[in-house]
Coordinates of C-alpha atoms and ligand atoms in Angstrom, one line a residue:
X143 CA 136.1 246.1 223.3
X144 CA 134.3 248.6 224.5
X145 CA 135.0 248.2 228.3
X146 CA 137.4 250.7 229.7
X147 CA 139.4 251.3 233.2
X148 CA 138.1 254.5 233.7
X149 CA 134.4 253.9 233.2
X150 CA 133.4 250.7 233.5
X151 CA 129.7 249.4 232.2
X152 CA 127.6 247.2 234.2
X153 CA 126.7 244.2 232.3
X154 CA 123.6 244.9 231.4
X155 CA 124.7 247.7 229.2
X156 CA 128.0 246.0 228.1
X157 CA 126.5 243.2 226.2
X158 CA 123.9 245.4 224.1
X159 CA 127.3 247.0 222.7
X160 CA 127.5 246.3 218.9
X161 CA 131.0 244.2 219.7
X162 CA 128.7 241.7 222.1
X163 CA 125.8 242.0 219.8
X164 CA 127.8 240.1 216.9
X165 CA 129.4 237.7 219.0
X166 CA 126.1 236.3 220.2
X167 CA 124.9 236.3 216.9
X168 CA 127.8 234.2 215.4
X169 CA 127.9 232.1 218.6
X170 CA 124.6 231.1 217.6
X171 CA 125.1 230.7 214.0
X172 CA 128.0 228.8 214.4
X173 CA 127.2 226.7 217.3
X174 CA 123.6 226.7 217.8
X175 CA 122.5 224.8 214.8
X176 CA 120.0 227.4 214.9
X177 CA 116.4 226.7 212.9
X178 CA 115.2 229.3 210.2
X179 CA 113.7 232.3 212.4
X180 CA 110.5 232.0 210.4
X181 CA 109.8 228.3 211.6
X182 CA 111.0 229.5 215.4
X183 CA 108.6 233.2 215.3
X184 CA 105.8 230.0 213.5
X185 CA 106.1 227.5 217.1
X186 CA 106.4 230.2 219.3
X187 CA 103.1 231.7 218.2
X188 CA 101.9 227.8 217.7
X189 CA 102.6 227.9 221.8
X190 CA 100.2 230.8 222.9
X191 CA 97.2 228.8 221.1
X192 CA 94.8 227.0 222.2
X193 CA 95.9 224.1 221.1
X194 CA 99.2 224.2 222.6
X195 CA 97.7 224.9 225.9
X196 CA 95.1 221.3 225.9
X197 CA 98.7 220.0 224.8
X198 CA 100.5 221.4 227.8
X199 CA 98.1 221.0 230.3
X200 CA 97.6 217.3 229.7
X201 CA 100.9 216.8 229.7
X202 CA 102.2 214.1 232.2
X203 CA 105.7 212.8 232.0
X204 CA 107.4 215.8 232.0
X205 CA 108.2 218.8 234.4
X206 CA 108.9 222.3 233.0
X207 CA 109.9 225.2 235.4
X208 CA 108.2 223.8 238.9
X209 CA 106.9 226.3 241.4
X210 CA 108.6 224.5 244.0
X211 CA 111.7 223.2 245.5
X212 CA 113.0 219.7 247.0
X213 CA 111.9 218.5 250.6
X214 CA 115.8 219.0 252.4
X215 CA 115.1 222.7 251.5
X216 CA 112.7 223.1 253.9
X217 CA 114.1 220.8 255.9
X218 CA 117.0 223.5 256.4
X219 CA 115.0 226.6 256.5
X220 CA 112.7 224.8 259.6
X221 CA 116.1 223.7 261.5
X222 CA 117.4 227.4 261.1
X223 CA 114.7 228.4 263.4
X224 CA 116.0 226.8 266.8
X225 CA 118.8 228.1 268.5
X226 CA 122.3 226.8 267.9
X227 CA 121.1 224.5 265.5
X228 CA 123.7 223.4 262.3
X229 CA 121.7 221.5 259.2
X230 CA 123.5 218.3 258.6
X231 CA 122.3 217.0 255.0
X232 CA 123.0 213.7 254.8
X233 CA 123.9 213.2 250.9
X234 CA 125.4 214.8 248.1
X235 CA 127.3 218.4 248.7
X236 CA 126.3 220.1 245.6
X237 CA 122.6 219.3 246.8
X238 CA 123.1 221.7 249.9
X239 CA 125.0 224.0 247.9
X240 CA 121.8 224.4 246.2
X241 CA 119.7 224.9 249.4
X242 CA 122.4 227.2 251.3
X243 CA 122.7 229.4 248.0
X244 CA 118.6 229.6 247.3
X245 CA 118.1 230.6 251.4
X246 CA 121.3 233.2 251.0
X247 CA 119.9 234.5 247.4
X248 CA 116.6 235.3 249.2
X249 CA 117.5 236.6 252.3
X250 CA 120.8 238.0 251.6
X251 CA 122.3 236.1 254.1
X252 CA 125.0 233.5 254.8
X253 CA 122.7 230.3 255.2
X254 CA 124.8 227.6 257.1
X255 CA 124.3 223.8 256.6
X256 CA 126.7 221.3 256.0
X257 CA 127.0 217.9 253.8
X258 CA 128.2 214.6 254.4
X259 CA 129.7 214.8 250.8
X260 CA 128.8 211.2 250.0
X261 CA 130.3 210.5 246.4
X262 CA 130.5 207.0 244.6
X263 CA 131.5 204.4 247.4
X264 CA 129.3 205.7 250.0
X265 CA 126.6 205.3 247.2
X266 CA 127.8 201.6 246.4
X267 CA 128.4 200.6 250.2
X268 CA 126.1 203.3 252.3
X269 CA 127.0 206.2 253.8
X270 CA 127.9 205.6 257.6
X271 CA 131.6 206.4 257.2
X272 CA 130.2 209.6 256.3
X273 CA 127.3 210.0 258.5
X274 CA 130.4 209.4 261.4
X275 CA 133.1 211.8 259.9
X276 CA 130.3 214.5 259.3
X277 CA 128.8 214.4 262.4
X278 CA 132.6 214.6 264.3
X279 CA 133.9 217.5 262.0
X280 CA 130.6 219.4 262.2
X281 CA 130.4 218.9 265.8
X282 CA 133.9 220.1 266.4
X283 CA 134.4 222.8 263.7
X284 CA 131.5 224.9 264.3
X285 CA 130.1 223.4 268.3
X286 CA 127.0 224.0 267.5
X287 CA 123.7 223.3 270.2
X288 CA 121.9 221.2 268.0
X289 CA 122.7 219.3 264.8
X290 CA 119.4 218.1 262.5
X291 CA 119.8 215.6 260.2
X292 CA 118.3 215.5 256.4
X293 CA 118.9 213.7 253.7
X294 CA 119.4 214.2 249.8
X295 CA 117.9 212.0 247.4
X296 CA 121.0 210.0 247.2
X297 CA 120.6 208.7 250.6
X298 CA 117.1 208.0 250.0
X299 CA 117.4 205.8 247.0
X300 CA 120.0 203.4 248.6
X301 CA 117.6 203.6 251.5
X302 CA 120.1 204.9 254.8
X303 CA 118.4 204.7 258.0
X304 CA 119.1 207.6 259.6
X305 CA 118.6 206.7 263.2
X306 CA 120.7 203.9 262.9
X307 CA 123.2 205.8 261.8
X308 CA 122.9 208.3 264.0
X309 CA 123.0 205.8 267.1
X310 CA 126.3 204.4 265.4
X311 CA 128.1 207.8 265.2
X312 CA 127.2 208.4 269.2
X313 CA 128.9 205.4 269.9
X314 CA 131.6 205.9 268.0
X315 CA 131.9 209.1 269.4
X316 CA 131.0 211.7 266.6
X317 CA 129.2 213.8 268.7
X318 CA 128.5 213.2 272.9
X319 CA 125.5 210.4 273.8
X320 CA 123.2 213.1 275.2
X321 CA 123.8 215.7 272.0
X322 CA 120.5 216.6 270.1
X323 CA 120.5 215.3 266.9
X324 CA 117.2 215.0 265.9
X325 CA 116.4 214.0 262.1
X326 CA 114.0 213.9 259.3
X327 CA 113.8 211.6 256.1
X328 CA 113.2 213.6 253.2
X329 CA 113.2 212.2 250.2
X330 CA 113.7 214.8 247.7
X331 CA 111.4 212.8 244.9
X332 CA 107.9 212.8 246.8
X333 CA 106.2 216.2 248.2
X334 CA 108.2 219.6 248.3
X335 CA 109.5 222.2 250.3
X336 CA 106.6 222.2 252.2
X337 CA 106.9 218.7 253.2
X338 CA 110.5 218.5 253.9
X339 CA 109.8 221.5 256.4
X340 CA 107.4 219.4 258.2
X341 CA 109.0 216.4 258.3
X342 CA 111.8 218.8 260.1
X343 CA 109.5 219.9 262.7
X344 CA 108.1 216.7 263.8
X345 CA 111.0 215.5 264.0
X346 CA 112.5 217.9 265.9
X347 CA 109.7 217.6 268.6
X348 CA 109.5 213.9 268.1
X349 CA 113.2 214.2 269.8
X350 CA 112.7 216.3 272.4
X351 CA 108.7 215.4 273.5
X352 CA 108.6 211.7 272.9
X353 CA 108.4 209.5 276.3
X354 CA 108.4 212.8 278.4
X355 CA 105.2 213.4 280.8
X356 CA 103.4 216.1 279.2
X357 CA 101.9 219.0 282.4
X358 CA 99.7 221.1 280.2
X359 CA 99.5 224.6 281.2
X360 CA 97.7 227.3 279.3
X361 CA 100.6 228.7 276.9
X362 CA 100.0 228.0 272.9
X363 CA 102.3 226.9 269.9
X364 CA 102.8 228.4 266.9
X365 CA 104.8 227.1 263.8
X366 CA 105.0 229.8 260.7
X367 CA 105.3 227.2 257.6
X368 CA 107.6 227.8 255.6
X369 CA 107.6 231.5 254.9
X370 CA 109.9 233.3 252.3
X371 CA 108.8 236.9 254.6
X372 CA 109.4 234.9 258.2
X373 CA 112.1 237.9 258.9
X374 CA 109.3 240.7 259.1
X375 CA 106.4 238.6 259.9
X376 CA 107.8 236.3 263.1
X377 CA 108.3 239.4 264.0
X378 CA 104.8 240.9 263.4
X379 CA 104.0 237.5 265.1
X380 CA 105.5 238.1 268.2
X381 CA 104.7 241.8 268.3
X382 CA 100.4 241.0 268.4
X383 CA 101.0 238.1 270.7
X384 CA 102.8 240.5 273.2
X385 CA 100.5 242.9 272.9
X386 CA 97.5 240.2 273.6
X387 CA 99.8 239.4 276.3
X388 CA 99.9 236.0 275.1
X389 CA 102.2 232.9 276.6
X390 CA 103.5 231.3 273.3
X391 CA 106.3 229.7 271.7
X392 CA 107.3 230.0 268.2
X393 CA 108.3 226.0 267.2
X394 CA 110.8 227.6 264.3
X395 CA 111.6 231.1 264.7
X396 CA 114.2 232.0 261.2
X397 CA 113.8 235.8 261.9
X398 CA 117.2 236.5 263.4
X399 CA 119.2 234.1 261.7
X400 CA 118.2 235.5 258.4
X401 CA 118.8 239.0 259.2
X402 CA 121.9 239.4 261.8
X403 CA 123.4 242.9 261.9
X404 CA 126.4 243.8 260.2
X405 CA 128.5 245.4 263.3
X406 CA 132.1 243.5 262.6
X407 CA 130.8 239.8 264.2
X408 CA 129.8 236.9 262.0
X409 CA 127.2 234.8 263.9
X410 CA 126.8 231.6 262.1
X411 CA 124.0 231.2 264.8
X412 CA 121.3 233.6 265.8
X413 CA 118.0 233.8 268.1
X414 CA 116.0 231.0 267.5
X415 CA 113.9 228.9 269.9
X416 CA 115.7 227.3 272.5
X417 CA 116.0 223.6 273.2
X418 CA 114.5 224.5 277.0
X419 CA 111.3 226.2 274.8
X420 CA 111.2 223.3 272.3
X421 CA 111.1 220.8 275.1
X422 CA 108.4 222.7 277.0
X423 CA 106.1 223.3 274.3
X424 CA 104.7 219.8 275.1
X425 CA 102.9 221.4 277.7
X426 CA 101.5 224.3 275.5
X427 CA 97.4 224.0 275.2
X428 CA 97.3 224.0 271.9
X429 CA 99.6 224.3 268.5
X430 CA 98.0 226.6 265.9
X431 CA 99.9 226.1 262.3
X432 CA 100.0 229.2 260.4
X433 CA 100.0 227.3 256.8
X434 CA 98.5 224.0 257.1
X435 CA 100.1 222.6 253.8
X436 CA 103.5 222.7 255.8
X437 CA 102.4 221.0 258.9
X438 CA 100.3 218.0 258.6
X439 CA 102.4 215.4 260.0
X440 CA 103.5 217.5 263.3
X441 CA 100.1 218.8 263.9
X442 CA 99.0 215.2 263.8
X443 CA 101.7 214.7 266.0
X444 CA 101.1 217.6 268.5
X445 CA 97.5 216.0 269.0
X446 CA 98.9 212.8 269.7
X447 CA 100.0 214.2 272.2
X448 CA 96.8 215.8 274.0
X449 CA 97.3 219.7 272.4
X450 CA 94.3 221.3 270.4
X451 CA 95.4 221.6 267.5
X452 CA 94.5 224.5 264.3
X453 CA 95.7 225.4 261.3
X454 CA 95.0 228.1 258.8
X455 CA 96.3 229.5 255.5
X456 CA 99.4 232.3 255.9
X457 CA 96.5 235.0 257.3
X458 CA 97.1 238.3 255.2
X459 CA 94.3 240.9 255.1
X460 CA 91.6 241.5 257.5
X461 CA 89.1 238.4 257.4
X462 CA 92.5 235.9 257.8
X463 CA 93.7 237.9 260.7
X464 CA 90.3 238.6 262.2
X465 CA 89.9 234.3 262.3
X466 CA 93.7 233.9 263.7
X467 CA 93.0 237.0 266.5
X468 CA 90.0 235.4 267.6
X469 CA 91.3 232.0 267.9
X470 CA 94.3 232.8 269.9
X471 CA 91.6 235.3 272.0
X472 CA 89.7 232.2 272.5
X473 CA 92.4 230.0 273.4
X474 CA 94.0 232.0 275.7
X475 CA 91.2 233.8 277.4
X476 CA 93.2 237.1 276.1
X477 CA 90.9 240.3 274.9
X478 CA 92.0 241.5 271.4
X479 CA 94.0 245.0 272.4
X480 CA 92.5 248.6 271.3
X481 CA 95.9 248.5 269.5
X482 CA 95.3 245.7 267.2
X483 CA 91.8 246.5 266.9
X484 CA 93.1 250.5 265.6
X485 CA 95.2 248.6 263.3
X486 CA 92.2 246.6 261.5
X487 CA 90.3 249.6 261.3
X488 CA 93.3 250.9 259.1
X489 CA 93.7 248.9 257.1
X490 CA 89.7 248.3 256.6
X491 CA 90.3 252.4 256.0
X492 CA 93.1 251.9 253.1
X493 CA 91.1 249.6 251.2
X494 CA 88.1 252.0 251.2
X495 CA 90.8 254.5 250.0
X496 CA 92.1 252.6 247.2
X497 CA 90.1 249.6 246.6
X498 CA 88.5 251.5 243.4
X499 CA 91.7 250.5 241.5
X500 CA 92.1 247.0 242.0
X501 CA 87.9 246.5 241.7
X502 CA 87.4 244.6 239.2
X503 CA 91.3 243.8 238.0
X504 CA 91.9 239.7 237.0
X505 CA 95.0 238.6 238.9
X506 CA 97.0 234.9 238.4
X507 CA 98.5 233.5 241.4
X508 CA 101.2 230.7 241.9
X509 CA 102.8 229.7 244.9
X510 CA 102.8 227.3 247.8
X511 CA 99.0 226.3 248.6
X512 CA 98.6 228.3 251.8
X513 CA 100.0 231.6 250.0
X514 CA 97.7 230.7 246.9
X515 CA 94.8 230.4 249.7
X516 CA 95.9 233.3 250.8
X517 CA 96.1 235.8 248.4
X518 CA 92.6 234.8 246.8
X519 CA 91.0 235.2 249.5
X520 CA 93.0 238.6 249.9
X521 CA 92.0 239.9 246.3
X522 CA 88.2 238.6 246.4
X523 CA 88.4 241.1 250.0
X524 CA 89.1 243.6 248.4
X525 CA 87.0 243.6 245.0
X526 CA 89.7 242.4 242.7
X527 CA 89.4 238.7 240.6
X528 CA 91.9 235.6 241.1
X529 CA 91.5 233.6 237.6
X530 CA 94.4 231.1 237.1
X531 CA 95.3 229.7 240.9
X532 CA 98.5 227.3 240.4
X533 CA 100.6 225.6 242.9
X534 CA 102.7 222.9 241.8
X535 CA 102.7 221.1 245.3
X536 CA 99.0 221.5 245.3
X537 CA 97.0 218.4 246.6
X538 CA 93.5 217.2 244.9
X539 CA 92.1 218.1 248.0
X540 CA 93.6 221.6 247.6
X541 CA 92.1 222.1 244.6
X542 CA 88.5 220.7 245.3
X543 CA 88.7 223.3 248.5
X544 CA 89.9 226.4 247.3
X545 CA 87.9 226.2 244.0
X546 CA 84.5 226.0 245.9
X547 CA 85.7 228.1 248.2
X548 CA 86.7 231.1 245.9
X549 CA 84.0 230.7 243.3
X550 CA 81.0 231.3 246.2
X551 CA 82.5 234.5 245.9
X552 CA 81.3 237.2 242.7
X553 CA 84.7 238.3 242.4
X554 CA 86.3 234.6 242.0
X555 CA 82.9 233.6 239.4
X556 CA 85.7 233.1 236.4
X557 CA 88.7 231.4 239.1
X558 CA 90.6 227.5 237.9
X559 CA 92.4 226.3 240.6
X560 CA 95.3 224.2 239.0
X561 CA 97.1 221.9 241.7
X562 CA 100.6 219.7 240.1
X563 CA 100.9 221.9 237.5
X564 CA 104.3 224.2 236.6
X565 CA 105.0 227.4 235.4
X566 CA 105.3 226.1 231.8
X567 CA 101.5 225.6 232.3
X568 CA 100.6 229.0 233.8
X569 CA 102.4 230.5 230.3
X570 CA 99.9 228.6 228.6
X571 CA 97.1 229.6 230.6
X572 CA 98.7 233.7 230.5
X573 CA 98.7 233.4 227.0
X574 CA 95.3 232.0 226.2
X575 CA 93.5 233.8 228.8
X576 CA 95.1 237.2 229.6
X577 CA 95.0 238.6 233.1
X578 CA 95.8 241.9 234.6
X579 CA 98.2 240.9 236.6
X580 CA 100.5 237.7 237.9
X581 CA 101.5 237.3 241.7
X582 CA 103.8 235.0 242.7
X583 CA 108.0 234.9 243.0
X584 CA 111.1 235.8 241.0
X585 CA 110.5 233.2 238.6
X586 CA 107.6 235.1 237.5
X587 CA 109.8 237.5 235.4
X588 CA 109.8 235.1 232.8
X589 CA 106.2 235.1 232.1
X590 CA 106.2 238.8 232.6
X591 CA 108.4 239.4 229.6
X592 CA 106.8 236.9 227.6
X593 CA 103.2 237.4 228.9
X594 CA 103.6 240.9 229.3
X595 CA 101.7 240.5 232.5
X596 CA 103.1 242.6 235.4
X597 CA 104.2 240.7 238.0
X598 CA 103.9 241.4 241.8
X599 CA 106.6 239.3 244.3
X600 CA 105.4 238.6 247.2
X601 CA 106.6 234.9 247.9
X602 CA 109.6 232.7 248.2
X603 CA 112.0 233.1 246.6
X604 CA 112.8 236.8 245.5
X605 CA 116.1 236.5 244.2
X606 CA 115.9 239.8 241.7
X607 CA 114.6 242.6 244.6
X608 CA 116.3 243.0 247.8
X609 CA 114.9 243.1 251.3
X610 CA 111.0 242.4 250.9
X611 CA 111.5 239.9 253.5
X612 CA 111.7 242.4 256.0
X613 CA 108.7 243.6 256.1
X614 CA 105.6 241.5 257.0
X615 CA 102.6 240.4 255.1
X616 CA 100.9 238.8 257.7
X617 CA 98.4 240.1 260.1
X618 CA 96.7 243.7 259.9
X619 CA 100.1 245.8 259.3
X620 CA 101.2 243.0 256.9
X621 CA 98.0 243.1 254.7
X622 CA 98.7 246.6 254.5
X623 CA 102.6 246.4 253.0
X624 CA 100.9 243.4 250.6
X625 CA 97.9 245.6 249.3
X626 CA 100.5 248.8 248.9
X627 CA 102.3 246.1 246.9
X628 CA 99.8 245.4 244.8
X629 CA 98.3 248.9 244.4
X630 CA 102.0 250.1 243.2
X631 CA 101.9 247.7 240.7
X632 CA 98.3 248.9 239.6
X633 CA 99.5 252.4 239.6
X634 CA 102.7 251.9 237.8
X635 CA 101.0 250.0 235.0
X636 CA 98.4 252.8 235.1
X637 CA 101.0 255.5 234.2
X638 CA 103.1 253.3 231.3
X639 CA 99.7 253.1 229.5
X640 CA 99.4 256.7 229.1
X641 CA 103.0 257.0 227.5
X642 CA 101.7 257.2 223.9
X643 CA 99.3 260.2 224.3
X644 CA 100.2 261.8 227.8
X645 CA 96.5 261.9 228.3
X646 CA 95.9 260.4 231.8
X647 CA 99.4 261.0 233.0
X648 CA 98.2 262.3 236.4
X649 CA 99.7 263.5 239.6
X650 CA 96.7 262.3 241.3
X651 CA 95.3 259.5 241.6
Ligands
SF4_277 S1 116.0 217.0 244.0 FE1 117.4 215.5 244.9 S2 119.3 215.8 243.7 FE2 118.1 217.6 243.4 S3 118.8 219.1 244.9 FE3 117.0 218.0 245.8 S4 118.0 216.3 246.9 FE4 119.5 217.0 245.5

């Protein structure tokens, strides 16, 4: 073997030595039941026709690679966001294995949440033993503030009743009568991520707002959505509503708890909003959702209630920002600063810098809806053309919106909005009609190899590059870091075509 003490090879470069190299290949001989390479090189070309692709796309019954994750997902990342708060999953353990290790993966951070580990009997009989053991050992192990309760699709299809259980486990003293334990449904087999973060929300207000007298005063809401960058931009957020001198409270704030110093202490907790702000955001004006995919239900539920209530679509670049500004500025009766207004300017200024090349360049997008939203209306700003527009949680009505909406633009002429559909389908529609380039998240590098599209990350989840998360995306400065994104990739592709000849290979561009 090739592997030595002294100098030992990454992976990467271990298994393309000739030793690996054969094993594989009679690992697959052997074991594989491998077909003839000419009939495998014959589909694989079959799958980038056009053909294929009326195939794929009509296809039904079957999910391939989903741009999306299960509803107790978000469910966890929304809980994260208040202060002291543990995620009890009421279900199966290797479920919130899956959630803790996606959130940690992204944010390369520990991402707490615990299980009640239901297995075969609870699945027979129910699972209130182990909605009242969970709640006891989670309450005493790790005394949190706050324990919020989702469930797993096991718990779903045998139909538990969470509040029930819950009022069972108080009284047989799990956790004390007066300890917040708000909860969610979230059945993992409707909706996505998206939804299992609202669900969260509401019913994290629906605990702490219902049959209290609401005394409205002039402060506003806001919830993020679920937001793959909510380290850097909760706290872009909070940075232009200080400025504005704005009264607000952030219903979910994830920014500390995914990015807690390293300085010796473990905090399994960190930041948050408090229980005290939670319960006073009743009084708030209004509740403005920054991604209205991911809050339906508790903006419905916030007007209920007597708030104004708004929503847009993860506002990046200057038009988004300019229409969240103004609306808080409205709102509030706050003037937009000198500061922020120096910032638009900027960024209006790097666009006329660069813009010259991305003008013109044919992107593919997948994502949630609002970053889809988003990042269309980002590219058509700014000259360049979305094309294939996917989001696998994307809604009919979705669709119908953002298609009319993009193609009134020239630069979105040539855009297909595809909601329900997976990244199996985007290959299809990669392969068939070519783009420039492909934004979306870490599963993307697939289609990059294949395709031989470059891809851009700029959503949830980035497993493969570290640390994007800090930074925001939202807002002037976070259009900025998103169109220096973007232009990188632009620039980078630019130089790898000049390899052959040289010619072009410039220091200046
Ligand atoms: S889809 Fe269901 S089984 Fe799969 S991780 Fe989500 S809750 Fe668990």
């Amino acid at each position: 073997m090739p592997q030595s003490a002294l100098k030992i090879k990454d992976h990467a470069e271990l298994f393309n030595e000739p030793e690996y190299v054969e094993l594989l290949k009679t690992k697959r001989a052997q074991f594989e039941c491998p077909h003839p390479e000419e009939k495998v090189a014959e589909i694989v070309e079959w799958t980038k026709s056009w053909d294929y692709r009326e195939k794929n796309l009509a296809r039904s019954n079957v999910v391939i690679n989903p741009a999306k994750a299960c509803q107790p997902l978000g469910a966890v990342f929304a809980a994260a966001g208040f202060e002291g708060t543990l995620s009890f999953v009421h279900g199966s353990q290797g479920c919130v294995a899956y959630y803790r290790s996606h959130l940690a993966r992204h944010f390369k951070e520990p991402s707490a949440a615990v299980s009640s580990s239901m297995t075969e009997d609870a699945a027979v009989f129910g699972g209130l033993n182990n909605m009242i053991e969970g709640l006891s050992n989670a309450y005493a192990l790790y005394k949190p503030a706050m324990i919020a309760v989702s469930t797993t699709c096991m718990a779903e299809v045998i139909g538990d009743d969470l509040n029930a259980f819950i009022q069972n486990s108080k009284k047989a003293g799990s956790v004390p009568q007066d300890f917040p334990v708000p909860f969610a449904h979230t059945p993992a087999f409707v909706g996505s991520h998206t939804t299992g973060y609202d669900n969260m929300i509401k019913g994290i207000l629906t605990y702490f707002w219902e049959g209290q007298e609401r005394v409205a005063n002039e402060s506003i809401n806001i919830i993020p959505g679920f937001d793959g960058y909510s380290v850097g931009n909760n706290r872009e957020l909070k940075r232009i509503l200080d400025l504005m001198g704005v009264d607000y409270t952030i219903l979910s704030d994830t920014s500390d708890v995914y990015d807690t110093p390293s300085d010796g202490e473990y905090r399994m907790f960190s930041g948050g909003t408090t229980i005290e702000a939670t319960k006073a955001a009743l009084n708030a004006k209004a509740t403005i959702s920054l991604q209205a995919d991911c809050t339906t239900k508790s903006l419905e539920y916030a007007a209920s209630k007597g708030q104004q209530v708004f929503a847009f679509n993860y506002p990046v670049g200057v038009k988004a920002t300019d229409a969240l500004l103004m609306k808080i500025s409205e709102l509030t009766g706050k003037p937009i600063p000198e500061a922020l207004k120096q910032e638009r300017g900027r960024l209006i200024d790097a666009y006329a810098d660069s813009m010259n090349h991305v003008h013109g360049k044919s992107f593919a997008v997948f994502g949630d809806p609002d970053f889809v939203t988003s990042m269309s209306r980002l590219l058509v700003e700014v000259g360049a053309e979305p094309v294939h527009l996917l989001a696998t949680n994307g809604s009919k009505a979705w669709v119908a919106a953002l298609e009319e909406e993009v193609k009134a633009s020239p630069f979105g002429a040539a855009a297909k909005v595809w909601g329900g559909k997976d990244l199996w389908a985007m290959r299809s529609l990669l392969m068939t009609e070519p783009v420039d380039f492909l934004i979306g998240n870490s599963h993307g590098k697939y289609l990059e190899k294949d395709c031989g599209v470059p891809l851009i990350r700029l959503t949830f989840p980035i497993f493969d590059r570290h640390h994007h998360h800090r930074f925001p995306t939202i807002g002037y400065m976070g259009g900025l870091q998103v169109f220096v994104k973007i232009l990188d990739k632009v620039l980078d592709t630019l130089d790898a075509k000049t390899a052959v000849t040289g010619i072009s290979f410039d220091l200046t561009r």
